[in-house]
CSV table of C-alpha atoms and ligand atoms in Angstrom, one decimal:
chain,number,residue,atom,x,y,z
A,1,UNK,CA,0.0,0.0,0.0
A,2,UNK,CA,1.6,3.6,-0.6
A,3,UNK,CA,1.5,6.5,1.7
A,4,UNK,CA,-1.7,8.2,0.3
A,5,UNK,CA,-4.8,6.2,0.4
A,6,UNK,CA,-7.1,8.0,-2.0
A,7,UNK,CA,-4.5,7.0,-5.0
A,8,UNK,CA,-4.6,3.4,-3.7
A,9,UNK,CA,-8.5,3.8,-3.6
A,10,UNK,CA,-7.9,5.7,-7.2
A,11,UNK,CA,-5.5,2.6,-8.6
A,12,UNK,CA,-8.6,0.5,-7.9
A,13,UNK,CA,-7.3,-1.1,-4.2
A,14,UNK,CA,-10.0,-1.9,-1.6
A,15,UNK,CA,-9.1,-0.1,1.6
A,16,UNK,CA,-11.3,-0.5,4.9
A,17,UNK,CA,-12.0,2.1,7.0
A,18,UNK,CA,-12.1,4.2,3.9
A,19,UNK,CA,-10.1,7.3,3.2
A,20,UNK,CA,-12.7,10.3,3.5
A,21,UNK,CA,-12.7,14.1,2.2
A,22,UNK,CA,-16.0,16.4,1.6
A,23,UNK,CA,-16.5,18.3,-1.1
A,24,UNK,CA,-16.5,22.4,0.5
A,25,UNK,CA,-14.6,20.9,3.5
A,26,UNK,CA,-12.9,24.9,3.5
A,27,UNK,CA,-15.7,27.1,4.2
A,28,UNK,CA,-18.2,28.4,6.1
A,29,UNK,CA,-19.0,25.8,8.9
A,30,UNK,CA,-15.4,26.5,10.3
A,31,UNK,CA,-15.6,29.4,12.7
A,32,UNK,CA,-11.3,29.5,11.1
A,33,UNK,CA,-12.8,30.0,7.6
A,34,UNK,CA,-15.3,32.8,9.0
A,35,UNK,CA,-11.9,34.5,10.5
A,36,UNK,CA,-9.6,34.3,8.0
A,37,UNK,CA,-12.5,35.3,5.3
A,38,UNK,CA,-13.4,38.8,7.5
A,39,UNK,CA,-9.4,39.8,7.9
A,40,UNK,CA,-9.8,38.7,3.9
A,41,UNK,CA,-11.7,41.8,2.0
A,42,UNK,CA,-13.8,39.7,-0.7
A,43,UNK,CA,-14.0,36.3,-1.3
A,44,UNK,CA,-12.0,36.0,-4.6
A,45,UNK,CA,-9.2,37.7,-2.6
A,46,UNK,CA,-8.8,34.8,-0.6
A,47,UNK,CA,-8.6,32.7,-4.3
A,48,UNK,CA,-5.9,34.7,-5.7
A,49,UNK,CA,-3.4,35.5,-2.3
A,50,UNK,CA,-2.0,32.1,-2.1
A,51,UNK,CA,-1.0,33.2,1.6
A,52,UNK,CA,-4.7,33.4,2.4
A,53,UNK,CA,-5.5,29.8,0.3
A,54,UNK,CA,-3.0,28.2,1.9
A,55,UNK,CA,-4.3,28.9,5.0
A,56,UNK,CA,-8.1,28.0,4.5
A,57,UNK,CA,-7.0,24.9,2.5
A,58,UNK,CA,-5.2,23.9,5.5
A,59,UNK,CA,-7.7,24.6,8.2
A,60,UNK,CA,-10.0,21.6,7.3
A,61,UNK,CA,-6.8,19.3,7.4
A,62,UNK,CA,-5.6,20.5,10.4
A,63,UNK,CA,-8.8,20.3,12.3
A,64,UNK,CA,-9.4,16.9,10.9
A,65,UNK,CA,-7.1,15.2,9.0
A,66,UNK,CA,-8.6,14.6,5.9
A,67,UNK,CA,-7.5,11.9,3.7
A,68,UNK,CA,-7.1,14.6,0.6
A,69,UNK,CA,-7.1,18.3,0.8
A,70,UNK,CA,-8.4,19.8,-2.6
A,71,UNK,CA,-7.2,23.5,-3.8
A,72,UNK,CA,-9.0,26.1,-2.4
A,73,UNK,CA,-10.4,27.9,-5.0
A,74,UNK,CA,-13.4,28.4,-7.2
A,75,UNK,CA,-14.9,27.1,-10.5
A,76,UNK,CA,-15.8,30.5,-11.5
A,77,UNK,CA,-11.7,31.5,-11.7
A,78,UNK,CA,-11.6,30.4,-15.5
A,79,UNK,CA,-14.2,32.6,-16.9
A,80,UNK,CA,-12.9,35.5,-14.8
A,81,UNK,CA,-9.4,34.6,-16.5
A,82,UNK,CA,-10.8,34.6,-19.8
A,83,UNK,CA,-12.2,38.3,-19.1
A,84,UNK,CA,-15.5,38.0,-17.9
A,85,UNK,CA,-16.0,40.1,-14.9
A,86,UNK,CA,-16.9,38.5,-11.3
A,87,UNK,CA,-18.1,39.4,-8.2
A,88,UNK,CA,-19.4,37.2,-5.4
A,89,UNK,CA,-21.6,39.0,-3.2
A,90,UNK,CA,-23.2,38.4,0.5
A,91,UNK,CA,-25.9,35.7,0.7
A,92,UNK,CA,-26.5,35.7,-3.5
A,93,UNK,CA,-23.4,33.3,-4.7
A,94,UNK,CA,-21.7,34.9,-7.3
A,95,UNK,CA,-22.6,37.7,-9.9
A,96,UNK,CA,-21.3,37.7,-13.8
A,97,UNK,CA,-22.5,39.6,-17.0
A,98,UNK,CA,-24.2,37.3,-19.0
A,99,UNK,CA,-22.7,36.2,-21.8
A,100,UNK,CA,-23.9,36.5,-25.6
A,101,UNK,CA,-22.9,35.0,-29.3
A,102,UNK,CA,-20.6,38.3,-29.7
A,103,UNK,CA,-19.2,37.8,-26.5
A,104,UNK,CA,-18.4,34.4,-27.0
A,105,UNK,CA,-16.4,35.2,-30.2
A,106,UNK,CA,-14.4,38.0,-28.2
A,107,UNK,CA,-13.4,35.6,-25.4
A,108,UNK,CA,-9.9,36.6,-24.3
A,109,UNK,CA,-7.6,33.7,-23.6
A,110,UNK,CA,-4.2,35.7,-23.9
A,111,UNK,CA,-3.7,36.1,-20.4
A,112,UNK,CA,-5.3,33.0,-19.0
A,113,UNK,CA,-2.5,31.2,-17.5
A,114,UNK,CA,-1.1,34.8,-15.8
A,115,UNK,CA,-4.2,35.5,-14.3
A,116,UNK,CA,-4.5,32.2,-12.6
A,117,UNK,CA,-0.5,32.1,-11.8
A,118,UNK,CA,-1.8,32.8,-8.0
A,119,UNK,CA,-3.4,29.2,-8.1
A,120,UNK,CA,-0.8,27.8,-9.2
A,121,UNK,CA,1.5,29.2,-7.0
A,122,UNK,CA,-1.0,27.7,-4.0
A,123,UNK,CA,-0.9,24.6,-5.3
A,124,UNK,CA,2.6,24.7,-5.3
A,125,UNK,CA,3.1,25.5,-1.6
A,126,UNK,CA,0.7,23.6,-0.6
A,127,UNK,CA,2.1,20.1,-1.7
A,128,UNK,CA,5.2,21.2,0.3
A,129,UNK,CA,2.7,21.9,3.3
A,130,UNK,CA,0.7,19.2,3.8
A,131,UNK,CA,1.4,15.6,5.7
A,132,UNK,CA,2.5,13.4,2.5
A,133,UNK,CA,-0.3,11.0,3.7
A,134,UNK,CA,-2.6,13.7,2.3
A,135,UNK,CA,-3.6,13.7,-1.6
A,136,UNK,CA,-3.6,17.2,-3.0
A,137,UNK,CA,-6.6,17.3,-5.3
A,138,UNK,CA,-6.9,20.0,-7.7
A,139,UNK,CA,-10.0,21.0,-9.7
A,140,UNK,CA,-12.3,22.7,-12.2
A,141,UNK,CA,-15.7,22.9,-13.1
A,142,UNK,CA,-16.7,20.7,-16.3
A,143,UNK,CA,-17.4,23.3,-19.2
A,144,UNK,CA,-21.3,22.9,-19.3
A,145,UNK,CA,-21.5,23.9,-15.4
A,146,UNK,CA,-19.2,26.7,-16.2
A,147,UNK,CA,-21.1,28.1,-18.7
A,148,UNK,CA,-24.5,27.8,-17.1
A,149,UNK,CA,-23.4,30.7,-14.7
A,150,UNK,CA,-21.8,32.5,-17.5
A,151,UNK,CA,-24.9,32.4,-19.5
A,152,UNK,CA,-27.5,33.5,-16.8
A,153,UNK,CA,-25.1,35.3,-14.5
A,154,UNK,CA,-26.2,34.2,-11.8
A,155,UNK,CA,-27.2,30.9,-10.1
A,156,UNK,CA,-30.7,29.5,-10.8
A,157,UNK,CA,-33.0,26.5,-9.9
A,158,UNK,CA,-32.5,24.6,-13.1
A,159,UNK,CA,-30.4,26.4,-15.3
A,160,UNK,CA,-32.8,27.2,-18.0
A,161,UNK,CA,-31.4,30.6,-19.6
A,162,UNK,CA,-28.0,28.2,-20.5
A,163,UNK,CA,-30.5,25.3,-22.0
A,164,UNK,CA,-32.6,27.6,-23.9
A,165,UNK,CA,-28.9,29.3,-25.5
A,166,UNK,CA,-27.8,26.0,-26.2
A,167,UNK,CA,-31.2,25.1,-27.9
A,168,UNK,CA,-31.4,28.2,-29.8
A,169,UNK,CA,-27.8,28.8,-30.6
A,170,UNK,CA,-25.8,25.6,-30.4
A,171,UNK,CA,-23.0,27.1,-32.7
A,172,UNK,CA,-22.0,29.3,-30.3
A,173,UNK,CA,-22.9,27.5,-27.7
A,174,UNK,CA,-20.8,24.9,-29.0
A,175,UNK,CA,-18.0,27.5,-29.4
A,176,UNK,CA,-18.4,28.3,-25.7
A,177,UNK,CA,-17.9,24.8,-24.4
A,178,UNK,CA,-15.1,23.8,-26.4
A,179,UNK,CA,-13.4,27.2,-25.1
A,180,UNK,CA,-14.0,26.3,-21.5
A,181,UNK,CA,-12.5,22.3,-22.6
A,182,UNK,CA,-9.7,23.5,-24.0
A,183,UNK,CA,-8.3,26.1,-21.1
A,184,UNK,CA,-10.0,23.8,-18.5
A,185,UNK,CA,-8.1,20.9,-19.6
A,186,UNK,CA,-4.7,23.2,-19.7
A,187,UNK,CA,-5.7,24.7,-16.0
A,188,UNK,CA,-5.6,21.4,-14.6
A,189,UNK,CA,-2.0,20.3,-16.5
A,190,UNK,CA,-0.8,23.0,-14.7
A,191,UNK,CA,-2.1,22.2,-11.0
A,192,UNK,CA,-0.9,19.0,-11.8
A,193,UNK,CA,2.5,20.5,-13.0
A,194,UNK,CA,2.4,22.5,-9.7
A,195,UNK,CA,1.9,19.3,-7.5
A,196,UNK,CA,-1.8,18.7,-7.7
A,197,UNK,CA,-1.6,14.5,-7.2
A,198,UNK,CA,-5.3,13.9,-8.6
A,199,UNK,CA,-8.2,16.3,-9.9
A,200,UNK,CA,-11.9,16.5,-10.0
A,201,UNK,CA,-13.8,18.1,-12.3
A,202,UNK,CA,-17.3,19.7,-11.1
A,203,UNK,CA,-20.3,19.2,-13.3
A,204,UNK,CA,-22.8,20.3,-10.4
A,205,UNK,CA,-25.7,20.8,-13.2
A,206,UNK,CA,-25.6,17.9,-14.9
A,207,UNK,CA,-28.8,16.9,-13.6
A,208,UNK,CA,-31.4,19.0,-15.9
A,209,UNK,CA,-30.2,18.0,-19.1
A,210,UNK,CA,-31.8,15.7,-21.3
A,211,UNK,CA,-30.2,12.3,-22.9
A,212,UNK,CA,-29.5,14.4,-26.4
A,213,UNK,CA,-27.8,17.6,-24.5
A,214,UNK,CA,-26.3,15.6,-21.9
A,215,UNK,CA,-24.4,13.4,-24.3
A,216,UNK,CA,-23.2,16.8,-26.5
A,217,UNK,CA,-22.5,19.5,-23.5
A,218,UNK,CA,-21.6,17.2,-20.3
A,219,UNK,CA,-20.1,13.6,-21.7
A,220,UNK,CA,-18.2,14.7,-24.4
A,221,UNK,CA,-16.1,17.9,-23.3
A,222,UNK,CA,-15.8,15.7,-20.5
A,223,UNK,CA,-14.4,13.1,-22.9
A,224,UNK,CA,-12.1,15.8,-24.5
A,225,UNK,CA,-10.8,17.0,-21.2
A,226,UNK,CA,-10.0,13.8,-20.1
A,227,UNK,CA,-7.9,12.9,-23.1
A,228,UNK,CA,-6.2,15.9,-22.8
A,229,UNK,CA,-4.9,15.8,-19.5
A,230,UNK,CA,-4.0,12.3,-20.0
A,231,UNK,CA,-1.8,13.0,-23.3
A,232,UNK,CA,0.5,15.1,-20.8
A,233,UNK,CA,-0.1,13.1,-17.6
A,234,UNK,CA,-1.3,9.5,-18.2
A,235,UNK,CA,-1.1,8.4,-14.7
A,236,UNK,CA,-2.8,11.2,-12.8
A,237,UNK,CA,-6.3,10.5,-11.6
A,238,UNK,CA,-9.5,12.0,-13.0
A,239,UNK,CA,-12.9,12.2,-10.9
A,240,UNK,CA,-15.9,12.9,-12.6
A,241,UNK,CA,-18.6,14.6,-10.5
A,242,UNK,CA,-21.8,14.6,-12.9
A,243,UNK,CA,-24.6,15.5,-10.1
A,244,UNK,CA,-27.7,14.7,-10.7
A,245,UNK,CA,-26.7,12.6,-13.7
A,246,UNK,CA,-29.0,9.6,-12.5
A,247,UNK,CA,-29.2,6.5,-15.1
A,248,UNK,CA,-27.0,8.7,-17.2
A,249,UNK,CA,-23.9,7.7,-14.6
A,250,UNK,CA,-24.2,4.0,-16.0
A,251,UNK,CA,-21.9,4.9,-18.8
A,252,UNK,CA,-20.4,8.1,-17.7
A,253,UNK,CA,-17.4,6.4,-17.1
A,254,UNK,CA,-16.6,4.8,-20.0
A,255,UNK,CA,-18.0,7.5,-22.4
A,256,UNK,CA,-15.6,10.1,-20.7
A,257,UNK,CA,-12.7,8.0,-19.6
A,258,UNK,CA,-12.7,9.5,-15.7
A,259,UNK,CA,-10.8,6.8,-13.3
A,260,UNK,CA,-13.8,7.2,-10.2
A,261,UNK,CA,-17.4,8.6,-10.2
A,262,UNK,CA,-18.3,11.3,-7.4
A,263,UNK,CA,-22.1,10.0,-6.7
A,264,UNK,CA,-25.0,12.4,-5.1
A,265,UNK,CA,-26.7,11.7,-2.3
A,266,UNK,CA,-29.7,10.6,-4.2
A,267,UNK,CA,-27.7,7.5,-6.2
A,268,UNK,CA,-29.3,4.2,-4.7
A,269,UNK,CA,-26.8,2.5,-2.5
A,270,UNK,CA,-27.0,-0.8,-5.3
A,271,UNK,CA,-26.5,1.5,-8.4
A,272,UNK,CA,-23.3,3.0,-6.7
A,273,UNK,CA,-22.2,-1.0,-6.1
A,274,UNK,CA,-23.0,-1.4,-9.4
A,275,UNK,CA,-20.6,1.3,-10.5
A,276,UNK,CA,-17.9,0.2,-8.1
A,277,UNK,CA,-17.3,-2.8,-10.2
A,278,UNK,CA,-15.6,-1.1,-12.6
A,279,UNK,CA,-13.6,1.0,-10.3
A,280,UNK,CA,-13.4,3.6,-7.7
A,281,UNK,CA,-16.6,5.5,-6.2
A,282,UNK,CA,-16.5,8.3,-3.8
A,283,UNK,CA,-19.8,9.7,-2.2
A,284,UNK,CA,-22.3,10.3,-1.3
A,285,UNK,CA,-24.4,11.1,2.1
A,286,UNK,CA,-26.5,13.6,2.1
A,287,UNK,CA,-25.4,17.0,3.9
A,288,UNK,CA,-28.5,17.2,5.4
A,289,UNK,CA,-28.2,13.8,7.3
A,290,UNK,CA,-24.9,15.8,8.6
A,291,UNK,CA,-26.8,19.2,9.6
A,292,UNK,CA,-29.3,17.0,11.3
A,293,UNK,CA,-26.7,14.4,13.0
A,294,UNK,CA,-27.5,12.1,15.9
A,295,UNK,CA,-29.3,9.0,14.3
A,296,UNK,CA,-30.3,10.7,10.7
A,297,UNK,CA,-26.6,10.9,10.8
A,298,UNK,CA,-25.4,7.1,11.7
A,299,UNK,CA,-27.6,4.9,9.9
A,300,UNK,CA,-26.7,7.5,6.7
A,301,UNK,CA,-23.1,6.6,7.2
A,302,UNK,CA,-23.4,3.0,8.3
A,303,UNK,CA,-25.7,2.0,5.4
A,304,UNK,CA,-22.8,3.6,2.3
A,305,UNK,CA,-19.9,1.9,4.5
A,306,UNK,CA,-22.3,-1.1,4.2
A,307,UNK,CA,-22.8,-1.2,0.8
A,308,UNK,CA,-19.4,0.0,-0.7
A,309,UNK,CA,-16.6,-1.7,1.8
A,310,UNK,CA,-15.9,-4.6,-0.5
A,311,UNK,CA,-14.5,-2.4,-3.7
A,312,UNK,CA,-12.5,0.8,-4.2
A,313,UNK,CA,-14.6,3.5,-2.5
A,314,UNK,CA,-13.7,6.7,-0.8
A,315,UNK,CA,-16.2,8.3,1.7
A,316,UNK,CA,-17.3,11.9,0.7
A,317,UNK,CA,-20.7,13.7,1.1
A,318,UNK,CA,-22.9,13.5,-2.4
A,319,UNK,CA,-22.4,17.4,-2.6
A,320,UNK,CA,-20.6,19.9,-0.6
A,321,UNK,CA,-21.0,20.6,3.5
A,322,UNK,CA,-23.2,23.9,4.3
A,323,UNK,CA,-22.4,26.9,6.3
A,324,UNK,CA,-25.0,25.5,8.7
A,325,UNK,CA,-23.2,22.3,9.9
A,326,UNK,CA,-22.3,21.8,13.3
A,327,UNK,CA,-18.1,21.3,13.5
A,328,UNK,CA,-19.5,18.3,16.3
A,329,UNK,CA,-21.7,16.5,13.5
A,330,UNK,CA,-18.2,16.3,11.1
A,331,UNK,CA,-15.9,14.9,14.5
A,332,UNK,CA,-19.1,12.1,15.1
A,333,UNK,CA,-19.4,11.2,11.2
A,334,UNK,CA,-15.4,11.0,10.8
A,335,UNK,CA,-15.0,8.6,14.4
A,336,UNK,CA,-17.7,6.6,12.7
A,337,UNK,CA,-16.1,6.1,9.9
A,338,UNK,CA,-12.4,5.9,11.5
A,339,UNK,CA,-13.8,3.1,13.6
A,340,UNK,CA,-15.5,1.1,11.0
A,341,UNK,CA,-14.7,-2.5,11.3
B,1,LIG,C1,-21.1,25.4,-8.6
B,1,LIG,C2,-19.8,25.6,-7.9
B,1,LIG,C3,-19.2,26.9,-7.6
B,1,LIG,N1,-18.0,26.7,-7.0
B,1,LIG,C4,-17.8,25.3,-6.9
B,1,LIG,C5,-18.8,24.7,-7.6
B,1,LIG,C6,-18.9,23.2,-7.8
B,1,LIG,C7,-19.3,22.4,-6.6
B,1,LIG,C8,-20.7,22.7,-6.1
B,1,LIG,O1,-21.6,22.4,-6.9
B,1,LIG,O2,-20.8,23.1,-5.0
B,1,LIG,C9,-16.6,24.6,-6.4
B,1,LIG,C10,-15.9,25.1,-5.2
B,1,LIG,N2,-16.1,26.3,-4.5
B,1,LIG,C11,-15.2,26.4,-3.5
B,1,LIG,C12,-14.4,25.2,-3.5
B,1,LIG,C13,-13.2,25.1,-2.6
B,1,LIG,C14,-12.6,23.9,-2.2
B,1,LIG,C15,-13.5,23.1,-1.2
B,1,LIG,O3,-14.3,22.3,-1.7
B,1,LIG,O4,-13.2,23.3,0.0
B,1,LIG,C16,-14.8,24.4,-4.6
B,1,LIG,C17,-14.3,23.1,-5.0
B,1,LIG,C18,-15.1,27.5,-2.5
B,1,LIG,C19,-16.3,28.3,-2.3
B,1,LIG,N3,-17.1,28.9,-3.3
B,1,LIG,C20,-18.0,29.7,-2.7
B,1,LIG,C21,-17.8,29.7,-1.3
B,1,LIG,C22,-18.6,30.5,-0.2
B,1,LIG,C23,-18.2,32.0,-0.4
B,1,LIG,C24,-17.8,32.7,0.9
B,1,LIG,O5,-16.9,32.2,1.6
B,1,LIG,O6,-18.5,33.7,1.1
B,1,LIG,C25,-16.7,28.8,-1.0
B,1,LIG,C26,-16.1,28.5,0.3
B,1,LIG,C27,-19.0,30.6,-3.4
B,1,LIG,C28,-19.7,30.0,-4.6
B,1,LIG,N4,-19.1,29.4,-5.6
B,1,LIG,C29,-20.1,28.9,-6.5
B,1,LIG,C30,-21.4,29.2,-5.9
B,1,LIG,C31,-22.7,28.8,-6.5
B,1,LIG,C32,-21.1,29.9,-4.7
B,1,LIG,C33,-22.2,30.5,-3.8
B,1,LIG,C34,-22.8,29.4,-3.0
B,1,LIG,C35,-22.3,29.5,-1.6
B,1,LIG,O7,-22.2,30.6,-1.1
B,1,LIG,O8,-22.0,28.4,-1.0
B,1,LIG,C36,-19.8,28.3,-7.8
């Protein structure tokens, strides 16, 4: 077995108690995070100062000891460095100008990689940081997430300004995701160049496609991110996070080429057995069940170490932890899991 256990989890090894990370595990919940973040000026401050990264990617592991520490950071970096302004604003997520055919064309991709040099530069000191039992994930969001914010501007419940553009205008539609492949793809050879041992790629909408624009905007700029990372790094791990993807995860792997699945909280406990079979999981309670804890908690955890100790699984929620979680609920969920026998 090596030193990190989410690459032996990655490599396809069965390891019992599982290694464990959450997605948002730097953030609000920590009363650390809320510290650092009011000393900090705006949120995207803390992104680009890699002395202020650093030190909220390193709360989390400190506190906890997380199996894997992933980047601090946001998806929303790569359409601020290809130009597009960005603000992230008190209680309404973030804020961009939407985006239209023209300003498609004029995307700006000249200074990508200087704008982003801070990231890099965090990933870089954090590898030299952190325990070396601790994976360093990097990340990015998958280009039809992206551009669902960059299309609306804003958050919304099912994304429908970006499916209505894609629908109507799937030329430059098309131009806009294969943008966001091409520079995604690069961004991540160059955490990975900075230290970054693994990556995941966020594809948090997913979910409210159908099977004809799920298969054109989510599986295959997937598929061409994938393949471009691995021309330059062949044996650096890929996790695919397609939430809400539901029977579309049967053949997300294969159609893309990712190494493990991420799972939500609403994959059935036999489907994400299923999917272990051909190689790693990682998921998926539901962050409610750890804002409620006490029983709603244990039986969420026991039943996923139930179902997915016998194959390559790492433990993770099935989306990110909220600001409301109780730092207690985290300590009870991880000695669960620690204990496991
Ligand atoms: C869709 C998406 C975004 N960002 C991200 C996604 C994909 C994963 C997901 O679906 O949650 C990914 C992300 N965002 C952040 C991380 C950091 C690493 C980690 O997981 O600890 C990661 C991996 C920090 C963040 N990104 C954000 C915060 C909260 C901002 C703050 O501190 O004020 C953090 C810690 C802000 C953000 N950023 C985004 C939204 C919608 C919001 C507002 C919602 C919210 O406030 O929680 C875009």
């Amino acid at each position: 077995m090596g030193q990190r256990k989410i690459l032996d989890v990655l490599k396809g090894e069965t390891v019992f108690p599982p290694p464990v990370w959450m997605m948002r595990q730097a953030g609000r919940y920590l009363p650390e995070y809320r510290e650092t973040r009011k000393h900090a000026g705006g949120f995207l401050d803390l992104c680009y100062n890699p002395d202020l990264a650093v030190e909220v990617t390193l709360q989390p592991i400190r506190r906890f000891n997380f199996d894997a520490s992933i980047l601090f950071s946001d998806i929303l970096v790569v359409p601020h460095a290809l130009g597009r302004d960005l603000r992230f604003e008190e209680g309404r997520g973030p804020l961009l100008t939407p985006i239209d055919a023209g300003g498609i064309a004029r995307l700006e991709t000249d200074g990508f990689h200087d704008h982003l040099a801070p990231v890099y530069e965090t990933v870089r000191r954090l590898r030299k940081e952190l325990p070396d039992e601790t994976t360093l994930l990097g990340f990015c969001g998958a280009p039809w997430t992206v551009a669902t914010y960059m299309i609306a501007g804003h958050g919304t419940p099912d994304q429908a300004p970006a499916r209505m553009f894609a629908l109507e205008q799937p030329e430059a539609f098309s131009a806009l995701i294969d943008c966001l492949a091409d520079c995604s793809a690069e961004y991540l050879i160059r955490q990975i160049d900075a230290g970054a041992d693994a990556v995941q790629i966020f594809d948090s909408w997913a979910g409210v496609l159908d099977e004809l624009s799920f298969e054109r905007w989510c599986v295959k700029p997937m598929a061409r991110i994938v393949a471009k990372v691995r021309e330059k790094h062949p044996d650096v791990p890929i996790i695919g996070f397609p939430k809400g993807a539901g029977a579309h995860y049967a053949g997300y792997r294969r159609e893309t080429g990712v190494t493990a699945l991420g799972l939500d909280w609403t994959v059935p406990l036999g489907t994400a057995r299923r999917l272990q079979a051909e190689g790693a999981v990682q998921g998926n309670l539901d962050p409610l069940r750890l804002i409620a804890g006490g029983e709603a908690l244990h039986e969420g955890v026991a039943a996923i170490l139930d179902a997915l100790r016998h194959g390559p699984f790492i433990f993770n929620l099935g989306h990110g932890i909220t600001p409301k979680t109780p730092v207690e609920h985290v300590e009870a969920m991880l000695k669960q899991i620690r204990e496991a026998e």
